[in-house]
Short mmCIF file of C-alpha atoms in Angstrom, two decimals:
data_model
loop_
_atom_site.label_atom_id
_atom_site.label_comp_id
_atom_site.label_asym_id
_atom_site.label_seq_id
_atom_site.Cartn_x
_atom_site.Cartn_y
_atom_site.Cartn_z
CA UNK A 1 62.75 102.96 64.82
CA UNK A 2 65.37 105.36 65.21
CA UNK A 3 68.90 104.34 67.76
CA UNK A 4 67.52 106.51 70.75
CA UNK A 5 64.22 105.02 70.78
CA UNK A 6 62.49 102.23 73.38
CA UNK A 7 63.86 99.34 71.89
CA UNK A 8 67.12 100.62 71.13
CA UNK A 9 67.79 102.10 75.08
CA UNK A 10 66.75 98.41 76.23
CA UNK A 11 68.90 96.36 74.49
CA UNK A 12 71.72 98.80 75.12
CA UNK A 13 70.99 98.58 78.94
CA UNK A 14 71.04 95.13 78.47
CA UNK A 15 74.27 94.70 76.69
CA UNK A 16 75.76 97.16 79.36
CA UNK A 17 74.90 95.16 82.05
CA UNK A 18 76.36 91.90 80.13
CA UNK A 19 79.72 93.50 79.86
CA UNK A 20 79.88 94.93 83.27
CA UNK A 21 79.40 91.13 84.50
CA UNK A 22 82.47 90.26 82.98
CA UNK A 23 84.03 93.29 83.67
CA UNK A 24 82.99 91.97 87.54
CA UNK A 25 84.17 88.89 86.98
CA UNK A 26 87.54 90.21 85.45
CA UNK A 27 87.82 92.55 89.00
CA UNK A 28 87.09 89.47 91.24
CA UNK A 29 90.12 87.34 89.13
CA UNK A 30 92.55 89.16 87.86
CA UNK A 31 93.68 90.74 91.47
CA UNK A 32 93.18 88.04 93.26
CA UNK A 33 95.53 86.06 90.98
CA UNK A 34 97.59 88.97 91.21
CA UNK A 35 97.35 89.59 94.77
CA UNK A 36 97.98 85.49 94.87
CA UNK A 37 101.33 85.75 92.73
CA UNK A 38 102.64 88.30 94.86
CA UNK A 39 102.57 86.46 97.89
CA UNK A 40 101.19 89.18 99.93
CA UNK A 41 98.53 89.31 101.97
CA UNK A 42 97.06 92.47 103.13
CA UNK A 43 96.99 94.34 99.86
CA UNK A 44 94.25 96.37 100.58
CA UNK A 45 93.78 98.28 97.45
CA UNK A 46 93.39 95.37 95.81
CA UNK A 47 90.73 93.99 98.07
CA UNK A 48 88.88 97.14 97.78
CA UNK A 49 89.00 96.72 93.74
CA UNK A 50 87.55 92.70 94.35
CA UNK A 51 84.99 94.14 96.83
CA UNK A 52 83.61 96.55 94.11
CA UNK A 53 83.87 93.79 91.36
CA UNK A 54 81.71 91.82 93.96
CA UNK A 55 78.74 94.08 94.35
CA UNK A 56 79.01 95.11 90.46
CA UNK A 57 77.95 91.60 89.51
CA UNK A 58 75.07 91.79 91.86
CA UNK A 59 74.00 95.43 90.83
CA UNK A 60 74.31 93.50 87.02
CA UNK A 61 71.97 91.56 87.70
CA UNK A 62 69.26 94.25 89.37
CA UNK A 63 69.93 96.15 86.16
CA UNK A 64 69.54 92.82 83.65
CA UNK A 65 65.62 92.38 85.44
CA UNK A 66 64.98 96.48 85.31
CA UNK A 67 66.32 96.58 81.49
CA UNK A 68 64.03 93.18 80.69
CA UNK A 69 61.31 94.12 82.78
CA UNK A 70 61.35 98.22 82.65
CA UNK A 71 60.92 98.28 86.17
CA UNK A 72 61.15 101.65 87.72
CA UNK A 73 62.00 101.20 90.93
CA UNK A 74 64.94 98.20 90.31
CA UNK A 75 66.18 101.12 87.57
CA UNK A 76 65.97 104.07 89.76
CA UNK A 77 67.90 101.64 92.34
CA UNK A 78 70.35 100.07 89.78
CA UNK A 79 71.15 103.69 88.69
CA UNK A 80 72.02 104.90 92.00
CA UNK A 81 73.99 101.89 92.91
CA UNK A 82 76.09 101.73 90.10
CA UNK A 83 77.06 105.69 90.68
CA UNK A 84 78.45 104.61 94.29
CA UNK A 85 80.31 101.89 92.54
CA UNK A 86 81.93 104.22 89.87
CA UNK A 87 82.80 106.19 92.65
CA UNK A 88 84.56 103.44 94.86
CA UNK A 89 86.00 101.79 91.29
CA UNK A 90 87.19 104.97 90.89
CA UNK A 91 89.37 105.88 94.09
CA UNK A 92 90.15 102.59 94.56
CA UNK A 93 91.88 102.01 90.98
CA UNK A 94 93.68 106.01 91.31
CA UNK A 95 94.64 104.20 94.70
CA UNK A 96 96.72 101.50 93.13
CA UNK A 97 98.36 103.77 90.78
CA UNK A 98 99.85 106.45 93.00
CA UNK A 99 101.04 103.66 95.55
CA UNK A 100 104.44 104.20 96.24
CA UNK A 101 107.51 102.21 96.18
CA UNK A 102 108.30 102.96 99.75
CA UNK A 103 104.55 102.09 100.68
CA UNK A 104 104.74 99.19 98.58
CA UNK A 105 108.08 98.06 100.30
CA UNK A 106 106.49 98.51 103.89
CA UNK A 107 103.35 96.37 102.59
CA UNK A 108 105.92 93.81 101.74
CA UNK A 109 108.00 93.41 104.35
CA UNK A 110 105.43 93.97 106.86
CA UNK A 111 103.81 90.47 104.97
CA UNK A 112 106.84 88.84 104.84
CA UNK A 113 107.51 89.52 108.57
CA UNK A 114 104.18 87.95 109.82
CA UNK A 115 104.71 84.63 107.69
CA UNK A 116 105.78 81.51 109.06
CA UNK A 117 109.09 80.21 108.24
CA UNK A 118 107.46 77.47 106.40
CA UNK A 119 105.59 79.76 103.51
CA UNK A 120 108.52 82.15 103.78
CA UNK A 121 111.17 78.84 102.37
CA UNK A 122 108.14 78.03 99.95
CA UNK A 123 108.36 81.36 98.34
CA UNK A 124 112.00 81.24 98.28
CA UNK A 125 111.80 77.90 96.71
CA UNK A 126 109.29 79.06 93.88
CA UNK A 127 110.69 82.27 93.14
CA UNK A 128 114.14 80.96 93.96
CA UNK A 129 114.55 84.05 96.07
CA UNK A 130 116.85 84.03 99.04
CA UNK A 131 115.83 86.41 102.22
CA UNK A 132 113.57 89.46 102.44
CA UNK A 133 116.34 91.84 101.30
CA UNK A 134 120.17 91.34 100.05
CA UNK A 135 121.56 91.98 103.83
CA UNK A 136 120.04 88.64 104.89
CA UNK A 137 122.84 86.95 105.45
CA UNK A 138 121.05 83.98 107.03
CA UNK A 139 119.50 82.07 104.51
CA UNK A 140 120.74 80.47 100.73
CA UNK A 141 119.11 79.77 97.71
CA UNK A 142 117.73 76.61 97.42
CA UNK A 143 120.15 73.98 95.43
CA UNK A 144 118.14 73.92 92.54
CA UNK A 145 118.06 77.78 92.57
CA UNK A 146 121.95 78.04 93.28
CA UNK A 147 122.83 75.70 90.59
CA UNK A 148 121.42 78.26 88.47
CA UNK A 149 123.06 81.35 89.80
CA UNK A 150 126.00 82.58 87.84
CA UNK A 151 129.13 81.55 89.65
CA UNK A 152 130.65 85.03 89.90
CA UNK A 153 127.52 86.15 92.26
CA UNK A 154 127.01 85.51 95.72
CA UNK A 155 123.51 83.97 96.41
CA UNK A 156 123.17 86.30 99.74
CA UNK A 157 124.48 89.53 98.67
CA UNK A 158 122.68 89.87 94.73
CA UNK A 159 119.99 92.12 95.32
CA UNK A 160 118.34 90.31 91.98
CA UNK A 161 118.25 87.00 94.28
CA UNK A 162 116.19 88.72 97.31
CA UNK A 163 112.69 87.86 97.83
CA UNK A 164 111.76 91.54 98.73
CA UNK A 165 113.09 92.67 95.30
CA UNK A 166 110.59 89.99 93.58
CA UNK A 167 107.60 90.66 95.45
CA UNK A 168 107.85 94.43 94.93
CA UNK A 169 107.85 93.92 91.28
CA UNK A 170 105.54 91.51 91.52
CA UNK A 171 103.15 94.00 93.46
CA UNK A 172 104.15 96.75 91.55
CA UNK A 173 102.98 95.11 88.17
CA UNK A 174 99.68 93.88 89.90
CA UNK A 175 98.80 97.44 90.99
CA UNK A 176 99.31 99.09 87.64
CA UNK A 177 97.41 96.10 85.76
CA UNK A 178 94.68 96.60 88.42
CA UNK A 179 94.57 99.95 88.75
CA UNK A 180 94.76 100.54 84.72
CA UNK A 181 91.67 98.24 84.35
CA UNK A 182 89.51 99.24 86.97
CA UNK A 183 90.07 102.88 85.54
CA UNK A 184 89.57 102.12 82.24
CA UNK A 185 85.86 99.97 83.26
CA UNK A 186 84.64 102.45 85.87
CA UNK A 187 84.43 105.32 82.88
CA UNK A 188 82.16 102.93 81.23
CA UNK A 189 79.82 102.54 84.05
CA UNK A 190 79.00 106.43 83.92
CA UNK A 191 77.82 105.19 79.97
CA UNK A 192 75.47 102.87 82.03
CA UNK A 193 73.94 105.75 84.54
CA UNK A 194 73.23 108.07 81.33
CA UNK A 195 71.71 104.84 79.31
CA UNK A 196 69.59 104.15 82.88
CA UNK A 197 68.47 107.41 83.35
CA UNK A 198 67.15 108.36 79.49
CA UNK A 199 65.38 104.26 79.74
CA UNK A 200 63.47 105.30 83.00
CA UNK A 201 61.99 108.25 80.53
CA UNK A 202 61.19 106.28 77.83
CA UNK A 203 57.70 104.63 77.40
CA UNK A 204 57.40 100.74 76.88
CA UNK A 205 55.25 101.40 73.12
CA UNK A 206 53.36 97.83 74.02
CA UNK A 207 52.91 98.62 78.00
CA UNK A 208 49.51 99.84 79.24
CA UNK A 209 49.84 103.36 78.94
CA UNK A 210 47.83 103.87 82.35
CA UNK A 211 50.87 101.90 84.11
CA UNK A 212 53.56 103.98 85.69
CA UNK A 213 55.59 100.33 86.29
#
């Protein structure tokens, strides 16, 4: 049997929908870990790339019984549903890479601002960061951090030292990753529409031939 035939469409669908479960599962980690390392909490890009890994993985599975079963109506559904998705993927992921640095800045200082003074001296301590920008005058680094600091450069004035400086790179890095790998996945969900739409034409060779489902 030829590569476009019954068989053939099925176990493509099927391997499809196993990759876009990890792909889901790589959407639901890697930003959160990202959004986690940046210290910053109302990234809402990212969100909106976790959200759409989130209902991926379900629509996976709604394609993994049409594939096995050659349902018609979970296909028709599945095919549908994973358009929308492309669609979100896809704004969401062009989202994170035209993000500013000045939007990114007012993201993080905006965060930093409505933190408590206790998580704002644990970030300084783990990125041994001192103060939002390098005009804080009112903090230092922590000793361990200091004792590291060259001596020719003052803790509160080395724009390298400030937290803000940090968690813009850090956000800036998790944007690009995300928004490079949701781009890349979403094109390969449009695979999985075309694949879904030539299956629901196909007929099952060992079905009933009376049976529509």
């Amino acid at each position: 049997m030829g590569c476009g035939g019954f068989s053939c469409s099925r176990n493509a669908l099927i391997a499809l929908n196993t990759m876009y479960i990890l792909i889901a599962l790589l959407l639901i980690i890697l930003p959160a870990v990202a959004k986690s390392k940046a210290h910053v909490d109302n990234l809402s890009v990212i969100g909106g790339i976790i959200a759409s890994g989130v209902f991926l993985l379900l629509v996976s599975v709604l394609g993994l019984i049409g594939a096995v079963r050659h349902h018609q109506v979970c296909l028709f559904f599945y095919m549908i549903i994973l358009f929308i998705i492309f669609l979100f993927e896809f704004l969401f992921s062009i989202l994170c890479l035209v993000v500013s640095d000045a939007q990114i800045e007012k993201l993080v200082k905006e965060s930093w601002e409505s933190e408590s003074t206790e998580l704002q001296e644990s970030i300084q301590e783990s990125l041994c960061c001192c103060g939002l920008n390098k005009n804080d005058t009112e903090c230092s680094l922590p000793p361990d951090c200091a004792a590291m600091a060259p001596p020719t450069v003052s803790p509160t004035t080395a724009p390298d030292n400030s937290c803000g400086t940090l968690l813009h790179q850090y956000a800036r890095h998790g944007l690009n990753y995300c928004g490079g790998l949701g781009l890349f996945f979403a094109f390969t969900e449009l695979i999985g529409v075309f694949v879904t739409f030539r299956f629901r034409h196909q007929k099952n060779p060992k079905a009933n031939p009376n049976a529509f489902l």
